[in-house]
Every structure is written in C-alpha cells, then in structure tokens.
Amino acid sequence: MNDAAKREDFPVEAERWLRASGLADELGFIVSRVRSEIMIPIEETMEGHGLKRHAYAVLALACTELGPTQRELASIVRLDPSRLVSVLDDLESEGLVARRQDPLDRRSRRIQATDEGRVVRAQAAEAVGATIDELLHVFTSGERRSLVDLLQRLAFCGDKG
Amino acid sequence: MNDAAKREDFPVEAERWLRASGLADELGFIVSRVRSEIMIPIEETMEGHGLKRHAYAVLALACTELGPTQRELASIVRLDPSRLVSVLDDLESEGLVARRQDPLDRRSRRIQATDEGRVVRAQAAEAVGATIDELLHVFTSGERRSLVDLLQRLAFCGDKG
DNA sequence: TATTGTTATACTCTATAACTATA
DNA sequence: TATAGTTATAGAGTATAACAATA
C-alpha cells in the first residue's frame, strides 16, 4: 500500500541530500513526491468507504447522467480496458454500479451508478474533500485556487482538441 | 510502460465526463493525472540516457559530495531497501556508481557516483530539463515559479522536522 | 473487416520475511 | 540485541494477445 521506506527516518538529512543533488528543484521529482504524499492519506480515506483508487474514479464517472461506455471509461481513467473489467466486477457485485447494454450499439455497455452507488459516491467524495482540506491547511485560500488552477491547466491541456 | 488506454481516443468527451462527474475539480485526481502526463515524456527522456525513474534519482543523489547510505537512499527515494539493491546492481554494473563501505560503520555502504556517472547524470538532467520546459510552454515564467513553489511546499512539508 | 467487452497469460513492480555481517 | 545490506518469494498491478458478440 504505502511505499515501504518510512517517511520519518531521516527527515532533516533527506532535505539536505535533496537540495545538494538538485532533485528538490526538478519538477518530475516534485510532482511524483506530491502525488505519493497526498495519495497515501486520500487512498486511506477511500478505502474507509470500501473504494480503491480506480473504483473511486469509475464510480464518480458512473454517477453522470448518461454514464460512459467501458471504452470511454478506460480512456478517461487511463486504465487498460481489460483491467477495467475486474474493477467493474467488484463495483457491480457490491451493487454500486450496473452495466446497461447501449441500445444504439449493442456491443457497448454504459456504466451507471445505482442509487446506493450515488450515496457511497457522495459520502466518499465528502470524506476525500475533508482529507484534502487537511493536506492543504498550510495554504491560503488564494494559494489553493492558484495551485488547483495551474495543475488543471497542466493536467488537461491535452484534452482540449 | 504507458498506461494503456490511448490519450487521444475521446479528448473532448473526456473533458465533458470529467466536469460532469466532479473529478476534474478533485485535487487527488488532478495530481495523479499531472504526474502521468509529465512522467510519460520524462521517463522516455530518461530511458534515452539508459536510466529508469528510480535509477535517475539514485544517480542524482550519488553525485553529492559524501554520498548517502543505502538506508538513507531508500528513505529519500521512498523505495524499499530490498528493491534498491537491484537498482544499484544495475547502476554499478554500468559503472555509474560504486558502493563504498563506510569506515565509521562497516555495516553501511555509501553510494558514490563515478566520473562517468557524473557525466551521465549531467547529460540526463539537461535533457530532462528540456523536456520539462516543453511541457511548461503554456505557462509564463512567473506561473512556472509559483507552480514549483507551491508544489515544493506540498511535497516537502513533512521533511522539515 | 473492425470494434466492444472479456478471458487468459505473462511480465513488472512491490512488500515481507529470513539470512549475513557488523555493531 | 539491534541494524545494514542482501536474497528469495509471494502478491498486486499492468500489458498483450486471442476470443465471442455485434457492427
């Protein structure tokens, strides 16, 4: 689950090495570190609601009006279509999601959240939001906004056209 | 290597689903997406210099004056000590790094880059820097500075004490 | 013929426990 | 007794190819 090496072992020395090596200023390293720092507590929260990382995202997308196709889901979540199968199997067996054959193209199935799925989604989202608020307590609300804004531009700049 | 599902398949629809589901505004999802967006080209660049993600970071740290202990390395890179072994085996067999027994504690070994290792480190760092510059071309230099600043505070806030 | 969902499978990554040598 | 590095191994995560149903 977590990345083995304890985070508290060499806190001060770690910072020294990171500065001396130059890694502390490299965006790739920084972003990777940020991701693991925030995803560890976030995934813990998700699992408190019975959801793993991928299931959380899939359930969220299944709560939209039409519900995406499995193919679309896989593309959006950056998950191999074959791996999505087991994620959906789990969600379906827990009654949070249903596969509906698309009448317009009977090959594809649209994934829609059940009523219970929507409840779980709402509860999990609220808990995750609280966890994020904790993580961001060092920032002013202005800083939070610009952080999210900058990251969104970086995250979705390939999705415009 | 890459996360299977093609990124170009449903670009516009993807954005619609992400907005409708609320995922596009959740920091956890955004950061994960940012990481994969930037790490795919960065890792490609690294591999162009014969280095995988972990090897790149380890080599960078080995280029510092004293060179960290394997234990310290593992902690800094958030890698299990047992996994670090094979990373070091590779780097050592390529002549980029050497394990030196620490005279003060003969149990531990300090990892130091060889002259060739330093050359490779410098070349790889420059190439990675160029890749990052490309990725950030949508941002002004002021935006880049605040992006890096905000992310650093989030990445290293646990390493202060 | 091409595409959707699925299965099977192989491959990589990661975590755990046991071993050795030093302390 | 405890710690640093190593090894072996099992488990999770991921990628690839092949198959049935539909287009």
Coordinates of C-alpha atoms (C1' of nucleotides) in Angstrom, one line a residue:
Chain A
M1 CA 0.0 0.0 0.0
N2 CA 2.5 2.6 1.2
D3 CA 5.9 3.0 -0.4
A4 CA 7.8 1.0 2.2
A5 CA 10.6 3.2 3.4
K6 CA 9.4 5.1 6.5
R7 CA 8.9 8.8 5.9
E8 CA 10.2 9.9 9.3
D9 CA 13.5 8.1 9.3
F10 CA 15.9 10.8 8.1
P11 CA 13.7 13.9 7.7
V12 CA 16.4 16.7 8.0
E13 CA 19.2 14.8 6.3
A14 CA 16.7 13.9 3.5
E15 CA 16.1 17.6 2.7
R16 CA 19.9 18.2 2.7
W17 CA 20.5 15.4 0.2
L18 CA 17.6 16.5 -2.0
R19 CA 18.9 20.1 -2.2
A20 CA 22.5 19.0 -2.8
S21 CA 21.6 16.7 -5.6
G22 CA 19.3 19.2 -7.3
L23 CA 16.4 16.8 -7.3
A24 CA 14.4 19.1 -5.0
D25 CA 14.2 21.5 -7.9
E26 CA 13.2 19.0 -10.6
L27 CA 9.5 19.1 -11.4
G28 CA 9.3 15.4 -12.2
F29 CA 10.6 14.5 -8.8
I30 CA 8.5 17.1 -7.0
V31 CA 5.3 16.1 -8.7
S32 CA 5.9 12.4 -8.0
R33 CA 6.6 13.2 -4.4
V34 CA 3.4 15.4 -4.2
R35 CA 1.4 12.6 -5.6
S36 CA 2.6 10.0 -3.1
E37 CA 2.3 12.4 -0.2
I38 CA -1.4 13.2 -1.0
M39 CA -2.5 9.9 -2.4
I40 CA -1.5 7.9 0.7
P41 CA -3.9 9.7 3.0
I42 CA -6.5 10.0 0.2
E43 CA -6.5 6.3 -0.6
E44 CA -6.8 5.5 3.1
T45 CA -9.9 7.6 3.2
M46 CA -11.3 6.0 0.0
E47 CA -10.7 2.5 1.5
G48 CA -12.6 3.6 4.6
H49 CA -15.5 3.8 2.2
G50 CA -14.7 0.5 0.5
L51 CA -13.2 2.0 -2.6
K52 CA -9.8 1.7 -4.2
R53 CA -8.3 4.5 -6.3
H54 CA -9.6 3.3 -9.6
A55 CA -13.0 2.2 -8.3
Y56 CA -13.4 5.7 -6.8
A57 CA -12.9 7.4 -10.1
V58 CA -15.0 4.9 -12.0
L59 CA -17.9 5.3 -9.6
A60 CA -17.7 9.1 -9.9
L61 CA -18.0 8.9 -13.7
A62 CA -20.8 6.4 -13.4
C63 CA -22.8 9.0 -11.4
T64 CA -23.1 11.2 -14.5
E65 CA -26.4 11.4 -16.4
L66 CA -25.9 9.1 -19.3
G67 CA -23.0 7.1 -17.9
P68 CA -19.9 6.4 -20.0
T69 CA -19.1 3.3 -22.1
Q70 CA -16.5 1.0 -20.8
R71 CA -14.3 2.1 -23.7
E72 CA -14.8 5.7 -22.7
L73 CA -14.2 4.9 -19.0
A74 CA -10.9 3.2 -19.8
S75 CA -9.8 6.1 -21.8
I76 CA -10.8 8.7 -19.2
V77 CA -9.3 6.9 -16.2
R78 CA -6.2 5.8 -18.2
L79 CA -6.9 2.2 -17.5
D80 CA -6.5 -0.7 -19.8
P81 CA -10.0 -1.9 -20.9
S82 CA -9.1 -5.4 -19.8
R83 CA -8.2 -4.2 -16.3
L84 CA -11.4 -2.2 -16.1
V85 CA -13.3 -5.4 -16.2
S86 CA -12.4 -6.5 -12.7
V87 CA -12.9 -3.0 -11.2
L88 CA -16.4 -3.1 -12.6
D89 CA -17.0 -6.7 -11.5
D90 CA -16.2 -5.6 -7.9
L91 CA -18.4 -2.4 -8.1
E92 CA -21.2 -4.4 -9.6
S93 CA -21.1 -7.2 -7.1
E94 CA -21.3 -4.6 -4.3
G95 CA -24.4 -3.2 -6.0
L96 CA -22.9 0.3 -6.6
V97 CA -22.9 0.2 -10.4
A98 CA -24.8 -1.6 -13.3
R99 CA -23.7 -2.4 -16.8
R100 CA -26.5 -1.4 -19.3
Q101 CA -26.3 -2.5 -22.9
D102 CA -26.4 0.6 -25.1
P103 CA -29.5 0.3 -27.4
L104 CA -27.7 2.3 -30.1
D105 CA -24.8 0.0 -30.2
R106 CA -25.4 -3.4 -28.6
R107 CA -21.6 -4.1 -28.4
S108 CA -21.0 -1.4 -25.8
R109 CA -22.2 -1.1 -22.2
R110 CA -22.9 2.1 -20.4
I111 CA -21.9 2.1 -16.8
Q112 CA -24.4 3.7 -14.4
A113 CA -24.3 4.1 -10.7
T114 CA -27.2 2.6 -8.7
D115 CA -29.0 4.7 -6.0
E116 CA -26.7 3.1 -3.4
G117 CA -23.7 3.9 -5.6
R118 CA -24.7 7.5 -5.6
V119 CA -24.9 7.6 -1.9
V120 CA -21.5 6.0 -1.5
R121 CA -20.0 8.3 -4.1
A122 CA -21.3 11.4 -2.2
Q123 CA -20.1 10.1 1.2
A124 CA -16.7 9.2 -0.1
A125 CA -16.3 12.4 -2.0
E126 CA -17.1 14.4 1.1
A127 CA -14.6 12.5 3.2
V128 CA -11.9 12.8 0.5
G129 CA -12.6 16.5 0.3
A130 CA -12.0 16.8 4.1
T131 CA -8.8 14.9 3.8
I132 CA -7.6 17.3 1.0
D133 CA -8.5 20.3 3.1
E134 CA -6.3 18.9 5.9
L135 CA -3.4 18.4 3.4
L136 CA -3.8 22.0 2.2
H137 CA -4.0 23.7 5.6
V138 CA -0.6 25.3 5.0
F139 CA -2.0 27.3 2.1
T140 CA -4.2 30.4 2.0
S141 CA -7.4 30.0 0.0
G142 CA -5.8 32.2 -2.7
E143 CA -2.9 29.8 -2.9
R144 CA -5.2 26.8 -3.1
R145 CA -7.1 28.3 -6.0
S146 CA -3.9 29.1 -8.0
L147 CA -2.5 25.6 -7.2
V148 CA -5.6 23.9 -8.5
D149 CA -5.8 26.2 -11.5
L150 CA -2.2 25.7 -12.5
L151 CA -2.4 21.9 -12.1
Q152 CA -5.7 21.7 -14.1
R153 CA -4.1 23.5 -17.0
L154 CA -1.2 21.1 -16.9
A155 CA -3.4 18.0 -16.4
F156 CA -6.0 18.7 -19.1
C157 CA -4.1 20.7 -21.7
G158 CA -4.1 17.6 -23.9
D159 CA -7.8 17.1 -23.7
K160 CA -8.9 20.3 -25.5
G161 CA -8.7 19.2 -29.1
Chain B
M1 CA 5.3 1.4 -19.8
N2 CA 2.5 3.8 -20.6
D3 CA -1.0 3.5 -19.1
A4 CA -2.5 1.5 -22.0
A5 CA -5.7 3.5 -22.9
K6 CA -4.8 5.9 -25.7
R7 CA -4.8 9.5 -24.7
E8 CA -6.3 10.7 -28.0
D9 CA -9.3 8.5 -28.2
F10 CA -12.1 10.6 -26.7
P11 CA -10.5 14.0 -26.0
V12 CA -13.5 16.3 -26.0
E13 CA -15.9 13.8 -24.5
A14 CA -13.4 13.0 -21.8
E15 CA -13.4 16.6 -20.6
R16 CA -17.2 16.6 -20.5
W17 CA -17.4 13.4 -18.4
L18 CA -14.7 14.7 -16.1
R19 CA -16.5 18.0 -15.5
A20 CA -19.9 16.4 -15.0
S21 CA -18.5 13.9 -12.5
G22 CA -16.7 16.5 -10.5
L23 CA -13.5 14.6 -10.8
A24 CA -11.9 17.4 -12.7
D25 CA -12.0 19.5 -9.6
E26 CA -10.6 16.9 -7.2
L27 CA -7.0 17.5 -6.3
G28 CA -6.2 13.8 -6.0
F29 CA -7.4 13.1 -9.5
I30 CA -5.7 16.2 -10.9
V31 CA -2.4 15.5 -9.3
S32 CA -2.4 11.9 -10.4
R33 CA -3.2 13.0 -14.0
V34 CA -0.5 15.6 -13.9
R35 CA 2.0 13.0 -12.7
S36 CA 1.2 10.6 -15.5
E37 CA 1.1 13.4 -18.1
I38 CA 4.6 14.7 -17.3
M39 CA 6.2 11.4 -16.2
I40 CA 5.5 9.7 -19.5
P41 CA 7.6 12.0 -21.6
I42 CA 10.2 12.5 -18.8
E43 CA 10.7 8.7 -18.4
E44 CA 11.1 8.5 -22.1
T45 CA 13.8 11.0 -22.0
M46 CA 15.5 9.3 -19.0
E47 CA 15.4 6.0 -20.9
G48 CA 17.1 7.7 -23.8
H49 CA 20.0 8.1 -21.4
G50 CA 19.8 4.5 -20.2
L51 CA 18.1 5.4 -16.9
K52 CA 14.8 4.4 -15.4
R53 CA 12.9 6.6 -13.0
H54 CA 14.4 5.2 -9.8
A55 CA 17.9 4.9 -11.2
Y56 CA 17.8 8.5 -12.3
A57 CA 17.0 9.7 -8.8
V58 CA 19.5 7.4 -7.1
L59 CA 22.3 8.5 -9.5
A60 CA 21.5 12.2 -8.8
L61 CA 21.8 11.6 -5.0
A62 CA 25.0 9.6 -5.6
C63 CA 26.5 12.7 -7.2
T64 CA 26.5 14.6 -3.9
E65 CA 29.8 15.1 -2.0
L66 CA 29.6 12.4 0.7
G67 CA 27.1 10.1 -1.0
P68 CA 24.2 8.8 1.0
T69 CA 23.9 5.4 2.7
Q70 CA 21.7 2.8 1.1
R71 CA 19.4 3.2 4.0
E72 CA 19.2 6.9 3.5
L73 CA 18.8 6.5 -0.2
A74 CA 15.9 4.2 0.3
S75 CA 14.2 6.6 2.7
I76 CA 14.8 9.6 0.4
V77 CA 13.6 8.0 -2.8
R78 CA 10.7 6.2 -0.9
L79 CA 12.0 2.8 -2.1
D80 CA 12.1 -0.4 -0.1
P81 CA 15.7 -1.1 0.8
S82 CA 15.4 -4.5 -0.7
R83 CA 14.3 -3.0 -4.0
L84 CA 17.1 -0.6 -4.0
V85 CA 19.5 -3.4 -4.3
S86 CA 18.8 -4.3 -7.9
V87 CA 18.7 -0.6 -8.9
L88 CA 22.2 -0.3 -7.5
D89 CA 23.3 -3.5 -9.1
D90 CA 22.3 -2.1 -12.5
L91 CA 23.9 1.2 -11.9
E92 CA 27.1 -0.4 -10.6
S93 CA 27.4 -2.9 -13.5
E94 CA 27.2 0.0 -15.9
G95 CA 30.0 1.7 -14.0
L96 CA 27.9 4.8 -13.0
V97 CA 28.0 4.2 -9.2
A98 CA 30.2 2.5 -6.6
R99 CA 29.4 1.1 -3.2
R100 CA 32.0 2.2 -0.6
Q101 CA 32.0 0.6 2.8
D102 CA 31.6 3.4 5.4
P103 CA 34.8 3.3 7.6
L104 CA 32.7 4.7 10.5
D105 CA 30.2 1.9 10.4
R106 CA 31.3 -1.0 8.3
R107 CA 27.8 -2.3 8.0
S108 CA 26.7 0.6 5.8
R109 CA 27.8 1.4 2.3
R110 CA 27.8 4.9 0.9
I111 CA 26.8 5.2 -2.7
Q112 CA 29.0 7.5 -4.8
A113 CA 28.8 8.3 -8.5
T114 CA 31.8 7.5 -10.7
D115 CA 33.2 10.1 -13.0
E116 CA 31.2 8.5 -15.8
G117 CA 28.2 8.6 -13.6
R118 CA 28.5 12.3 -13.1
V119 CA 28.7 12.8 -16.8
V120 CA 25.6 10.7 -17.4
R121 CA 23.8 12.5 -14.6
A122 CA 24.6 15.9 -16.1
Q123 CA 23.5 14.9 -19.6
A124 CA 20.3 13.2 -18.4
A125 CA 19.4 16.2 -16.2
E126 CA 19.9 18.6 -19.0
A127 CA 17.7 16.5 -21.3
V128 CA 15.0 16.1 -18.7
G129 CA 15.1 19.8 -18.1
A130 CA 14.5 20.4 -21.7
T131 CA 11.5 18.0 -21.7
I132 CA 10.1 19.8 -18.7
D133 CA 10.5 23.2 -20.4
E134 CA 8.5 21.9 -23.3
L135 CA 5.7 20.6 -21.0
L136 CA 5.5 24.0 -19.3
H137 CA 5.5 26.1 -22.5
V138 CA 1.9 27.1 -21.8
F139 CA 3.0 28.9 -18.6
T140 CA 4.6 32.3 -18.1
S141 CA 7.8 32.2 -16.2
G142 CA 6.0 33.7 -13.2
E143 CA 3.4 31.0 -13.3
R144 CA 6.2 28.3 -13.5
R145 CA 7.8 29.8 -10.4
S146 CA 4.6 29.8 -8.4
L147 CA 3.7 26.3 -9.6
V148 CA 7.1 24.9 -8.5
D149 CA 7.0 26.9 -5.2
L150 CA 3.5 25.7 -4.3
L151 CA 4.3 22.1 -5.2
Q152 CA 7.6 22.1 -3.2
R153 CA 5.8 23.3 -0.1
L154 CA 3.3 20.5 -0.6
A155 CA 6.0 17.9 -1.4
F156 CA 8.5 18.6 1.4
C157 CA 6.3 20.0 4.2
G158 CA 6.8 16.7 6.1
D159 CA 10.6 16.8 5.8
K160 CA 11.2 19.8 8.0
G161 CA 11.3 18.3 11.4
Chain C
dT1 C1' -13.4 -6.3 -41.7
dA2 C1' -13.5 -3.6 -37.4
dT3 C1' -14.9 -2.8 -32.6
dT4 C1' -16.7 -3.9 -27.7
dG5 C1' -16.2 -6.4 -23.8
dT6 C1' -14.0 -10.4 -21.9
dT7 C1' -10.6 -14.0 -20.6
dA8 C1' -6.0 -15.9 -20.1
dT9 C1' -1.5 -15.1 -19.5
dA10 C1' 3.0 -13.3 -18.9
dC11 C1' 5.6 -9.6 -17.1
dT12 C1' 6.8 -6.0 -13.9
dC13 C1' 6.6 -3.8 -9.6
dT14 C1' 6.2 -4.0 -4.8
dA15 C1' 6.2 -5.9 0.0
dT16 C1' 7.6 -9.4 3.5
dA17 C1' 10.4 -12.4 5.9
dA18 C1' 14.7 -14.7 6.6
dC19 C1' 19.8 -14.6 6.3
dT20 C1' 24.9 -12.5 7.0
dA21 C1' 27.9 -9.4 8.7
dT22 C1' 28.7 -6.0 11.6
dA23 C1' 27.7 -3.1 15.9
Chain D
dT1 C1' 20.1 -7.5 20.9
dA2 C1' 19.8 -4.4 17.0
dT3 C1' 20.9 -2.6 12.4
dA4 C1' 22.7 -2.5 7.2
dG5 C1' 22.6 -4.9 3.2
dT6 C1' 21.1 -9.0 0.7
dT7 C1' 18.3 -12.8 -1.0
dA8 C1' 14.1 -15.4 -2.0
dT9 C1' 9.5 -15.3 -2.7
dA10 C1' 4.8 -14.1 -2.9
dG11 C1' 1.4 -10.8 -4.1
dA12 C1' -0.5 -6.8 -6.6
dG13 C1' -0.5 -4.2 -10.7
dT14 C1' 0.0 -3.9 -15.6
dA15 C1' 0.3 -5.1 -20.6
dT16 C1' -0.6 -8.4 -24.6
dA17 C1' -2.9 -11.4 -27.4
dA18 C1' -6.8 -14.1 -28.5
dC19 C1' -11.9 -14.9 -28.4
dA20 C1' -17.3 -14.2 -28.8
dA21 C1' -20.8 -10.9 -30.0
dT22 C1' -22.1 -7.1 -32.7
dA23 C1' -21.5 -3.6 -36.2

